[in-house]
Short mmCIF file of C-alpha atoms in Angstrom, two decimals:
data_model
loop_
_atom_site.label_atom_id
_atom_site.label_comp_id
_atom_site.label_asym_id
_atom_site.label_seq_id
_atom_site.Cartn_x
_atom_site.Cartn_y
_atom_site.Cartn_z
CA MET A 1 11.29 -7.15 -30.45
CA GLY A 2 8.24 -9.09 -29.37
CA THR A 3 6.42 -12.29 -30.25
CA THR A 4 5.29 -13.38 -33.68
CA TYR A 5 3.77 -16.31 -35.56
CA ASP A 6 5.89 -15.58 -38.65
CA VAL A 7 8.41 -18.43 -38.49
CA ARG A 8 10.35 -20.07 -41.33
CA ILE A 9 12.49 -23.15 -40.74
CA TRP A 10 15.01 -24.47 -43.27
CA ALA A 11 16.37 -27.98 -43.72
CA VAL A 12 19.41 -29.05 -41.71
CA ARG A 13 22.69 -28.67 -43.56
CA GLN A 14 26.00 -30.45 -42.94
CA ARG A 15 29.07 -28.33 -42.27
CA LYS A 16 32.76 -29.06 -41.88
CA ASP A 17 34.66 -26.77 -39.57
CA ARG A 18 38.36 -27.45 -38.98
CA GLY A 19 38.03 -30.99 -40.21
CA GLN A 20 35.07 -31.78 -37.93
CA SER A 21 31.58 -32.45 -39.24
CA SER A 22 28.57 -30.70 -37.69
CA ALA A 23 24.92 -30.06 -38.47
CA GLU A 24 23.48 -26.55 -38.61
CA LEU A 25 19.80 -25.72 -38.13
CA ARG A 26 18.70 -22.33 -39.48
CA TRP A 27 15.36 -20.58 -39.02
CA LYS A 28 13.92 -17.10 -39.07
CA VAL A 29 11.47 -15.55 -36.58
CA GLY A 30 9.94 -12.40 -37.98
CA ASP A 31 12.86 -10.50 -39.50
CA THR A 32 15.48 -12.02 -37.19
CA PRO A 33 17.58 -14.99 -38.38
CA HIS A 34 18.66 -17.69 -35.93
CA SER A 35 20.89 -20.74 -36.12
CA GLN A 36 22.07 -23.56 -33.89
CA THR A 37 24.87 -26.07 -34.46
CA PHE A 38 24.67 -29.70 -33.33
CA ALA A 39 27.24 -32.47 -33.19
CA THR A 40 25.11 -34.78 -35.34
CA LYS A 41 22.40 -34.41 -37.94
CA THR A 42 20.09 -36.57 -35.80
CA LEU A 43 20.20 -34.03 -32.97
CA ALA A 44 19.60 -31.16 -35.39
CA ASP A 45 16.64 -32.97 -36.98
CA SER A 46 15.16 -33.59 -33.53
CA ARG A 47 15.36 -29.90 -32.64
CA ARG A 48 13.90 -28.97 -36.04
CA ALA A 49 10.96 -31.30 -35.39
CA GLU A 50 10.33 -29.58 -32.01
CA LEU A 51 10.23 -26.18 -33.63
CA LEU A 52 7.97 -27.39 -36.43
CA THR A 53 5.58 -28.90 -33.88
CA ALA A 54 5.36 -25.52 -32.15
CA VAL A 55 4.72 -23.76 -35.45
CA ASN A 56 2.04 -26.25 -36.50
CA GLY A 57 0.47 -25.94 -33.05
CA GLY A 58 0.02 -22.20 -33.51
CA GLU A 59 2.45 -21.23 -30.74
CA PRO A 60 3.96 -17.73 -30.73
CA PHE A 61 7.75 -17.41 -30.99
CA ASP A 62 9.97 -14.86 -29.29
CA GLU A 63 11.74 -12.90 -32.01
CA ALA A 64 14.80 -12.08 -29.88
CA THR A 65 15.63 -15.64 -28.80
CA GLY A 66 13.98 -17.46 -31.68
CA VAL A 67 12.28 -20.07 -29.51
CA PRO A 68 8.61 -20.70 -28.65
CA VAL A 69 7.35 -18.51 -25.84
CA ARG A 70 6.31 -21.67 -23.99
CA GLU A 71 9.95 -22.72 -23.74
CA ILE A 72 10.94 -19.35 -22.29
CA ARG A 73 8.30 -19.69 -19.61
CA GLN A 74 9.48 -23.21 -18.80
CA ARG A 75 13.06 -21.95 -18.46
CA ASN A 76 11.93 -19.09 -16.24
CA ASP A 77 9.55 -21.14 -14.10
CA VAL A 78 10.26 -20.75 -10.40
CA THR A 79 8.25 -21.44 -7.27
CA CYS A 80 5.56 -19.03 -6.13
CA TYR A 81 7.67 -18.45 -3.02
CA GLN A 82 10.68 -17.40 -5.07
CA HIS A 83 8.54 -15.22 -7.32
CA ALA A 84 7.00 -13.49 -4.31
CA ARG A 85 10.48 -12.69 -3.00
CA ASP A 86 11.56 -11.45 -6.44
CA TYR A 87 8.48 -9.20 -6.49
CA ILE A 88 9.25 -7.84 -3.01
CA GLU A 89 12.84 -7.14 -4.03
CA MET A 90 11.67 -5.34 -7.18
CA LYS A 91 9.17 -3.12 -5.34
CA TRP A 92 11.21 -2.44 -2.20
CA PRO A 93 13.58 0.39 -3.24
CA THR A 94 10.84 2.82 -4.29
CA ALA A 95 8.06 1.75 -1.94
CA PRO A 96 7.27 3.77 1.22
CA ALA A 97 7.65 1.81 4.45
CA LYS A 98 3.88 1.58 4.91
CA THR A 99 3.50 0.17 1.40
CA ARG A 100 6.19 -2.39 2.16
CA THR A 101 4.16 -3.73 5.06
CA GLY A 102 1.15 -4.03 2.73
CA LEU A 103 3.17 -5.97 0.16
CA ALA A 104 4.45 -8.37 2.81
CA ASP A 105 0.99 -8.75 4.32
CA THR A 106 -0.50 -9.70 0.94
CA MET A 107 2.20 -12.21 0.06
CA ALA A 108 2.03 -13.74 3.56
CA THR A 109 -1.73 -14.17 3.16
CA ALA A 110 -1.50 -15.77 -0.29
CA MET A 111 1.47 -18.07 0.23
CA PRO A 112 -0.18 -20.67 2.56
CA VAL A 113 -2.64 -21.66 -0.18
CA LEU A 114 -0.01 -21.72 -2.93
CA VAL A 115 1.48 -25.04 -1.82
CA THR A 116 1.35 -28.51 -3.35
CA SER A 117 0.87 -30.28 -0.02
CA ARG A 118 -0.37 -29.36 3.45
CA ARG A 119 1.41 -32.26 5.11
CA GLY A 120 3.56 -30.94 7.94
CA MET A 121 2.24 -27.40 7.48
CA PRO A 122 3.22 -25.20 10.46
CA ASP A 123 0.66 -23.54 12.69
CA PRO A 124 -1.08 -20.76 10.69
CA ARG A 125 0.03 -17.98 13.05
CA VAL A 126 3.63 -19.22 13.15
CA LEU A 127 3.63 -19.55 9.36
CA ARG A 128 2.18 -16.09 8.89
CA GLN A 129 4.70 -14.48 11.23
CA ALA A 130 7.65 -16.18 9.51
CA LEU A 131 6.47 -15.10 6.07
CA TYR A 132 5.53 -11.54 7.04
CA SER A 133 8.48 -10.69 9.29
CA TRP A 134 11.26 -12.62 7.54
CA ALA A 135 10.51 -14.04 4.10
CA PHE A 136 8.94 -10.88 2.72
CA ASN A 137 10.84 -8.24 4.68
CA PHE A 138 13.77 -7.39 2.41
CA ASN A 139 15.58 -5.57 5.22
CA ARG A 140 16.02 -8.86 7.10
CA TRP A 141 17.35 -10.97 4.25
CA THR A 142 20.92 -10.44 5.41
CA GLU A 143 20.07 -11.70 8.92
CA ASP A 144 20.03 -15.31 10.07
CA PRO A 145 16.46 -16.13 11.18
CA PRO A 146 15.78 -18.07 14.40
CA ALA A 147 15.87 -21.84 14.02
CA GLU A 148 12.07 -22.15 14.18
CA VAL A 149 11.59 -19.53 11.48
CA ALA A 150 14.22 -21.22 9.29
CA ARG A 151 12.35 -24.54 9.59
CA VAL A 152 9.05 -22.90 8.63
CA LEU A 153 10.52 -21.16 5.59
CA ALA A 154 12.29 -24.36 4.50
CA TRP A 155 8.90 -26.12 4.54
CA VAL A 156 7.43 -23.35 2.37
CA GLU A 157 10.32 -23.59 -0.08
CA ARG A 158 9.87 -27.35 -0.44
CA ASN A 159 6.12 -27.26 -0.93
CA ALA A 160 5.52 -24.05 -2.90
CA MET A 161 3.74 -24.42 -6.24
CA PRO A 162 5.55 -23.45 -9.45
CA VAL A 163 4.48 -20.11 -10.88
CA SER A 164 3.15 -21.89 -13.97
CA ALA A 165 0.49 -23.50 -11.74
CA LEU A 166 -1.03 -20.06 -11.15
CA ASP A 167 -2.52 -20.11 -14.63
CA ASP A 168 -5.52 -21.88 -13.15
CA PRO A 169 -8.71 -20.01 -12.16
CA LEU A 170 -9.35 -22.45 -9.31
CA VAL A 171 -5.98 -21.63 -7.75
CA MET A 172 -6.73 -17.92 -8.13
CA ARG A 173 -10.07 -18.39 -6.41
CA LYS A 174 -8.35 -20.02 -3.43
CA VAL A 175 -6.07 -17.00 -3.09
CA LEU A 176 -8.97 -14.56 -3.31
CA THR A 177 -10.85 -16.55 -0.67
CA ALA A 178 -7.82 -16.35 1.61
CA PHE A 179 -7.89 -12.56 1.26
CA THR A 180 -11.43 -12.47 2.66
CA GLN A 181 -10.53 -14.29 5.88
CA ARG A 182 -8.56 -13.25 8.95
CA LEU A 183 -6.47 -15.61 11.03
CA ASP A 184 -9.13 -15.59 13.74
CA GLY A 185 -11.73 -16.86 11.25
CA LYS A 186 -13.60 -13.57 10.99
CA LYS A 187 -14.23 -11.78 7.71
CA ALA A 188 -11.62 -9.29 6.60
CA ALA A 189 -12.68 -5.70 5.94
CA ALA A 190 -13.72 -5.02 2.34
CA SER A 191 -11.01 -2.37 2.01
CA THR A 192 -8.39 -4.93 3.09
CA VAL A 193 -9.61 -7.47 0.54
CA LYS A 194 -9.55 -4.84 -2.19
CA ARG A 195 -6.02 -3.74 -1.28
CA LYS A 196 -4.65 -7.28 -1.21
CA ARG A 197 -6.24 -8.17 -4.52
CA ALA A 198 -4.66 -5.09 -6.11
CA VAL A 199 -1.21 -6.04 -4.78
CA PHE A 200 -1.56 -9.65 -5.92
CA HIS A 201 -2.74 -8.52 -9.36
CA ASN A 202 0.40 -6.41 -9.61
CA ALA A 203 2.57 -9.37 -8.54
CA LEU A 204 1.02 -11.49 -11.30
CA GLY A 205 1.66 -8.68 -13.76
CA PHE A 206 5.32 -8.87 -12.75
CA ALA A 207 5.21 -12.61 -13.55
CA VAL A 208 3.98 -11.79 -17.05
CA GLU A 209 6.74 -9.19 -17.38
CA ALA A 210 9.32 -11.79 -16.28
CA ARG A 211 7.87 -14.24 -18.82
CA ARG A 212 6.83 -16.66 -16.11
CA LEU A 213 3.15 -16.47 -17.11
CA PRO A 214 1.52 -15.92 -20.51
CA HIS A 215 -1.07 -13.51 -19.10
CA ASN A 216 -2.49 -12.30 -15.80
CA PRO A 217 -4.71 -15.20 -14.64
CA LEU A 218 -6.57 -13.14 -12.05
CA THR A 219 -8.73 -11.58 -14.77
CA GLN A 220 -10.13 -15.02 -15.65
CA VAL A 221 -11.85 -15.46 -12.29
CA GLN A 222 -15.51 -14.42 -12.05
CA TRP A 223 -15.15 -12.90 -8.62
CA VAL A 224 -16.80 -9.72 -7.38
CA ILE A 225 -14.67 -7.39 -5.28
CA PRO A 226 -16.52 -6.70 -2.01
CA PRO A 227 -18.03 -3.20 -2.04
CA THR A 228 -16.16 -0.71 0.10
CA THR A 229 -17.51 2.31 1.90
CA ASP A 230 -15.33 5.23 0.83
CA GLY A 231 -17.34 7.93 2.54
CA ILE A 232 -16.82 8.98 6.12
CA ASP A 233 -19.57 8.02 8.55
CA PRO A 234 -21.28 11.29 9.56
CA GLY A 235 -21.68 9.77 13.01
CA CYS A 236 -17.94 10.14 13.64
CA VAL A 237 -17.84 13.87 12.85
CA VAL A 238 -17.94 16.30 15.77
CA ASN A 239 -19.36 19.82 15.58
CA PRO A 240 -17.30 22.85 16.73
CA ARG A 241 -18.78 22.85 20.24
CA GLN A 242 -17.97 19.17 20.72
CA ALA A 243 -14.48 19.70 19.35
CA ARG A 244 -13.81 22.49 21.86
CA THR A 245 -15.07 20.33 24.71
CA LEU A 246 -12.81 17.46 23.65
CA LEU A 247 -9.73 19.69 23.38
CA ASP A 248 -10.46 21.10 26.81
CA ALA A 249 -10.72 17.54 28.15
CA VAL A 250 -7.31 16.80 26.63
CA ALA A 251 -5.74 19.84 28.30
CA ALA A 252 -7.26 18.87 31.66
CA GLN A 253 -5.09 15.74 31.84
CA GLY A 254 -2.03 17.48 33.23
CA ALA A 255 1.27 18.38 31.55
CA ARG A 256 0.97 15.68 28.89
CA GLY A 257 -2.54 16.76 27.97
CA GLU A 258 -1.63 20.44 27.91
CA HIS A 259 1.19 19.63 25.51
CA LEU A 260 -1.08 17.60 23.19
CA ARG A 261 -3.98 20.07 23.09
CA ALA A 262 -2.42 22.00 20.22
CA PHE A 263 -1.45 18.69 18.53
CA PHE A 264 -5.10 17.68 18.34
CA GLY A 265 -5.92 21.26 17.39
CA CYS A 266 -3.77 20.84 14.27
CA LEU A 267 -6.02 17.97 13.19
CA TYR A 268 -9.24 19.87 13.83
CA HIS A 269 -8.37 23.44 12.84
CA ALA A 270 -5.97 22.73 9.94
CA ALA A 271 -7.03 19.22 8.78
CA LEU A 272 -3.54 17.86 9.30
CA ARG A 273 -2.98 14.13 9.23
CA PRO A 274 -1.47 12.87 12.51
CA ALA A 275 1.83 12.04 10.76
CA GLU A 276 1.97 15.62 9.46
CA ALA A 277 1.32 17.08 12.91
CA VAL A 278 4.07 14.85 14.35
CA TRP A 279 6.58 16.56 12.02
CA LEU A 280 5.24 20.12 12.35
CA ARG A 281 8.20 22.40 13.08
CA HIS A 282 8.53 26.02 14.05
CA GLU A 283 9.81 26.89 10.59
CA ASN A 284 6.53 25.55 9.14
CA CYS A 285 4.48 28.03 11.17
CA GLU A 286 3.61 31.59 10.27
CA LEU A 287 1.97 32.90 13.45
CA PRO A 288 1.22 36.67 13.42
CA ALA A 289 0.23 38.45 16.62
CA SER A 290 -3.29 38.88 15.29
CA GLY A 291 -5.40 37.57 12.44
CA TRP A 292 -5.01 34.40 10.42
CA GLY A 293 -1.80 32.41 10.38
CA THR A 294 -0.49 29.82 7.91
CA LEU A 295 1.08 26.39 8.18
CA HIS A 296 3.56 25.56 5.41
CA LEU A 297 3.65 21.75 5.43
CA ASP A 298 6.60 19.98 3.79
CA GLY A 299 6.55 16.41 5.04
CA SER A 300 5.29 13.77 7.44
CA ARG A 301 6.64 11.06 9.73
CA PRO A 302 4.28 8.06 9.76
CA ARG A 303 5.19 5.37 12.28
CA VAL A 304 5.71 2.00 10.60
CA GLY A 305 8.35 0.13 12.60
CA ARG A 306 12.13 -0.10 12.53
CA GLY A 307 12.16 -3.22 10.38
CA TRP A 308 10.50 -1.56 7.40
CA THR A 309 12.32 1.77 6.98
CA ASP A 310 15.62 2.37 5.20
CA SER A 311 16.98 4.34 8.15
CA GLY A 312 16.08 1.82 10.84
CA ASP A 313 13.99 4.46 12.60
CA PRO A 314 10.42 3.55 13.60
CA HIS A 315 9.09 6.62 11.71
CA ASP A 316 9.42 6.79 7.94
CA THR A 317 10.70 9.98 6.34
CA ARG A 318 8.05 10.96 3.81
CA GLY A 319 6.88 13.96 1.85
CA LEU A 320 3.25 14.98 1.75
CA LYS A 321 0.85 12.15 0.94
CA TRP A 322 -0.10 11.82 -2.74
CA ARG A 323 2.08 14.84 -3.59
CA PRO A 324 5.38 15.19 -5.50
CA GLU A 325 8.52 15.14 -3.39
CA ARG A 326 9.31 18.45 -1.69
CA GLU A 327 5.95 19.99 -2.53
CA ILE A 328 4.68 22.34 0.17
CA ARG A 329 1.04 22.64 1.23
CA HIS A 330 -0.03 26.00 2.60
CA VAL A 331 -2.90 25.83 5.09
CA PRO A 332 -4.41 29.04 6.53
CA ILE A 333 -5.39 28.70 10.20
CA PRO A 334 -7.97 30.82 12.09
CA PRO A 335 -6.87 33.49 14.60
CA HIS A 336 -7.84 31.54 17.73
CA PHE A 337 -5.79 28.53 16.64
CA THR A 338 -2.91 30.78 15.62
CA ALA A 339 -2.96 32.11 19.18
CA MET A 340 -3.11 28.54 20.54
CA LEU A 341 0.07 27.59 18.69
CA ARG A 342 1.85 30.75 19.87
CA GLU A 343 0.88 29.94 23.46
CA HIS A 344 2.01 26.34 22.99
CA ILE A 345 5.47 27.43 21.81
CA GLN A 346 5.76 29.93 24.65
CA ALA A 347 4.78 27.34 27.25
CA HIS A 348 6.57 24.24 25.92
CA GLY A 349 9.29 25.53 23.63
CA ILE A 350 10.46 23.52 20.65
CA ALA A 351 12.66 20.47 20.11
CA PRO A 352 16.28 20.91 18.88
CA ASP A 353 15.11 20.10 15.33
CA GLY A 354 12.26 22.61 15.63
CA ARG A 355 9.37 20.20 16.29
CA LEU A 356 6.42 21.62 18.22
CA PHE A 357 5.34 18.27 19.66
CA ARG A 358 7.52 15.65 21.33
CA THR A 359 7.55 12.99 23.99
CA ALA A 360 8.94 13.54 27.49
CA ARG A 361 12.32 12.30 26.20
CA GLY A 362 12.20 14.53 23.14
CA GLY A 363 11.25 11.83 20.64
CA LEU A 364 8.54 11.90 17.99
CA VAL A 365 5.01 11.75 19.36
CA GLN A 366 3.73 8.15 19.35
CA GLU A 367 0.26 7.06 18.31
CA SER A 368 -0.02 4.84 21.38
CA GLY A 369 0.68 7.82 23.64
CA TYR A 370 -1.67 10.38 22.15
CA GLY A 371 -4.25 7.63 21.61
CA GLU A 372 -4.49 7.05 25.35
CA VAL A 373 -4.96 10.76 26.00
CA TRP A 374 -7.68 10.94 23.36
CA ALA A 375 -9.52 7.93 24.79
CA ARG A 376 -9.62 9.54 28.25
CA ALA A 377 -10.82 12.84 26.76
CA ARG A 378 -13.72 11.09 25.03
CA ARG A 379 -14.78 9.39 28.25
CA LYS A 380 -14.78 12.73 30.07
CA ALA A 381 -16.24 15.03 27.39
CA LEU A 382 -18.93 12.87 25.75
CA THR A 383 -22.19 11.52 27.08
CA PRO A 384 -22.40 7.73 27.61
CA GLN A 385 -24.43 7.43 24.41
CA GLN A 386 -21.91 9.50 22.43
CA HIS A 387 -18.98 7.61 23.93
CA ALA A 388 -20.50 4.31 22.82
CA SER A 389 -21.00 5.71 19.30
CA PRO A 390 -18.30 6.25 16.62
CA LEU A 391 -18.30 10.00 17.35
CA ALA A 392 -14.63 11.11 17.23
CA ALA A 393 -13.61 7.54 17.98
CA ARG A 394 -10.13 8.19 16.55
CA PRO A 395 -8.01 11.33 16.54
CA TYR A 396 -8.08 11.14 12.72
CA ASP A 397 -11.82 11.87 12.91
CA LEU A 398 -10.90 15.44 13.87
CA ARG A 399 -9.46 15.87 10.37
CA HIS A 400 -12.72 14.59 8.91
CA ALA A 401 -14.62 17.08 11.06
CA CYS A 402 -12.42 19.94 9.91
CA VAL A 403 -12.88 19.19 6.21
CA SER A 404 -16.62 18.70 6.70
CA LEU A 405 -16.83 22.05 8.49
CA TRP A 406 -15.06 23.80 5.63
CA LEU A 407 -17.37 22.23 3.05
CA ASN A 408 -20.55 22.89 5.00
CA SER A 409 -19.44 26.48 5.53
CA GLY A 410 -19.57 27.01 1.77
CA VAL A 411 -15.83 27.02 1.06
CA ASP A 412 -15.06 26.23 -2.59
CA PRO A 413 -14.31 22.48 -2.83
CA VAL A 414 -11.21 23.22 -4.90
CA GLU A 415 -9.82 25.31 -2.05
CA VAL A 416 -10.85 22.74 0.54
CA ALA A 417 -9.10 20.01 -1.45
CA ARG A 418 -5.95 22.13 -1.72
CA ARG A 419 -5.85 22.79 2.03
CA ALA A 420 -6.57 19.17 2.94
CA GLY A 421 -4.09 17.74 0.44
CA HIS A 422 -6.58 15.82 -1.68
CA SER A 423 -7.93 15.82 -5.20
CA VAL A 424 -11.40 17.31 -5.59
CA ALA A 425 -12.76 13.92 -6.68
CA VAL A 426 -11.50 12.19 -3.53
CA LEU A 427 -12.67 15.07 -1.39
CA LEU A 428 -16.27 14.96 -2.61
CA LYS A 429 -16.33 11.17 -2.50
CA VAL A 430 -14.90 10.75 0.98
CA TYR A 431 -15.04 13.91 3.04
CA ALA A 432 -18.22 15.74 2.06
CA LYS A 433 -20.16 14.68 5.14
CA CYS A 434 -22.55 16.45 7.45
CA LEU A 435 -21.66 17.81 10.85
CA ASP A 436 -23.31 16.37 13.91
CA GLY A 437 -26.52 18.37 14.21
CA ALA A 438 -26.54 19.58 10.60
CA THR A 439 -29.61 17.45 9.83
CA ALA A 440 -31.64 19.33 12.44
CA MET A 441 -30.47 22.64 10.97
CA ALA A 442 -31.53 21.53 7.50
CA ASN A 443 -34.94 20.41 8.80
CA ALA A 444 -35.44 23.79 10.48
CA ARG A 445 -34.72 25.61 7.25
CA ILE A 446 -37.19 23.41 5.36
CA ASP A 447 -39.83 24.05 8.05
CA ALA A 448 -39.22 27.78 7.73
CA ALA A 449 -39.63 27.63 3.97
CA LEU A 450 -42.87 25.66 4.25
CA GLU A 451 -44.28 28.10 6.79
CA HIS A 452 -43.40 31.01 4.53
CA TRP A 453 -45.62 29.59 1.79
CA ALA A 454 -48.38 28.35 4.11
#
């Protein structure tokens, strides 16, 4: 059943049930009959007049309940704060931990402008922290927040707009403007604005689904999404010689560096994401004595924080990104890297659960830890000009360099996409970038061709 404008309303009729007189109002919405009994005919006539007014005003009726859709929305109207929490609760069970942080971040950004009064508004940073860490973190709803947080959230509850107020383009524009600004007053990255708008659009769609809004009001705003740069900056991509120098600089940092050399090698030689390399286990590795080996990847462990995972562990238990659960990605690795992994296992052994890489206490490798090692390697291996540039600024840039090397070596994009764990469309849009120095090689080839025909 849905909504319809086909409504027929009959005159009120008197009834006597068990010696008592009552008035019955009967009407039909679509093919569904409805009736309502009132104590007096006056009350029944009043309700009949309300329904007739809605019909004459061209309002749609809900066939299941028999009442104007407007009335359903009025019954279901809640505050924006309550709706945001309902949305978080709806999304939480199936959302990865990282997605949960994005949902909370978006709602915490939007909520401060969705209030009817700013009188007594808490400090923006305090307000943001209370919303992000408590109001929109479903895992903490069973906990009693600190007194200060409770006061902040009570203020939000008192001053939050009703959801019905969102059907106003000017309100929507205020929310979109909030997405473009950071707490420090600087402009937010275009990718962040785009992500938050997408989440908020979905939250408004949930309001339509819950019959709290007649339509998604975000589409009524003439607002251009800031353009995002999807492609990788070629300036961040190292060539093979630079990659070797950087890995050597990692190994030169003592026991910790020697242990992480193969970790960074996984990113450069097999295009693993850091979270995939964190979870690489001995059973995932096929390492023959000679020739090419293969990594059989079956999952990842991205670090999100204890408060956002179902297990309470700081690392989320995930399958491969953008792949069905339990799918395995098979990545061939060159002989020299196969030998590197064999040497790593021989020198460092494996964790009780089979992991190749671990902290000194046996835990999962932390981004803060390997990030420090990588920063020191860059300072040692790169020239001052290169160090000041985006060249390999992040360990993740090694993955970009690997995929770029495969593409520039002439490997079929379909095969590159399969190994990297991407669709071909995403691969060509994001990763098809030139190696450092490839421009000079291209120029030399053009010069050679021109000289040939001189």
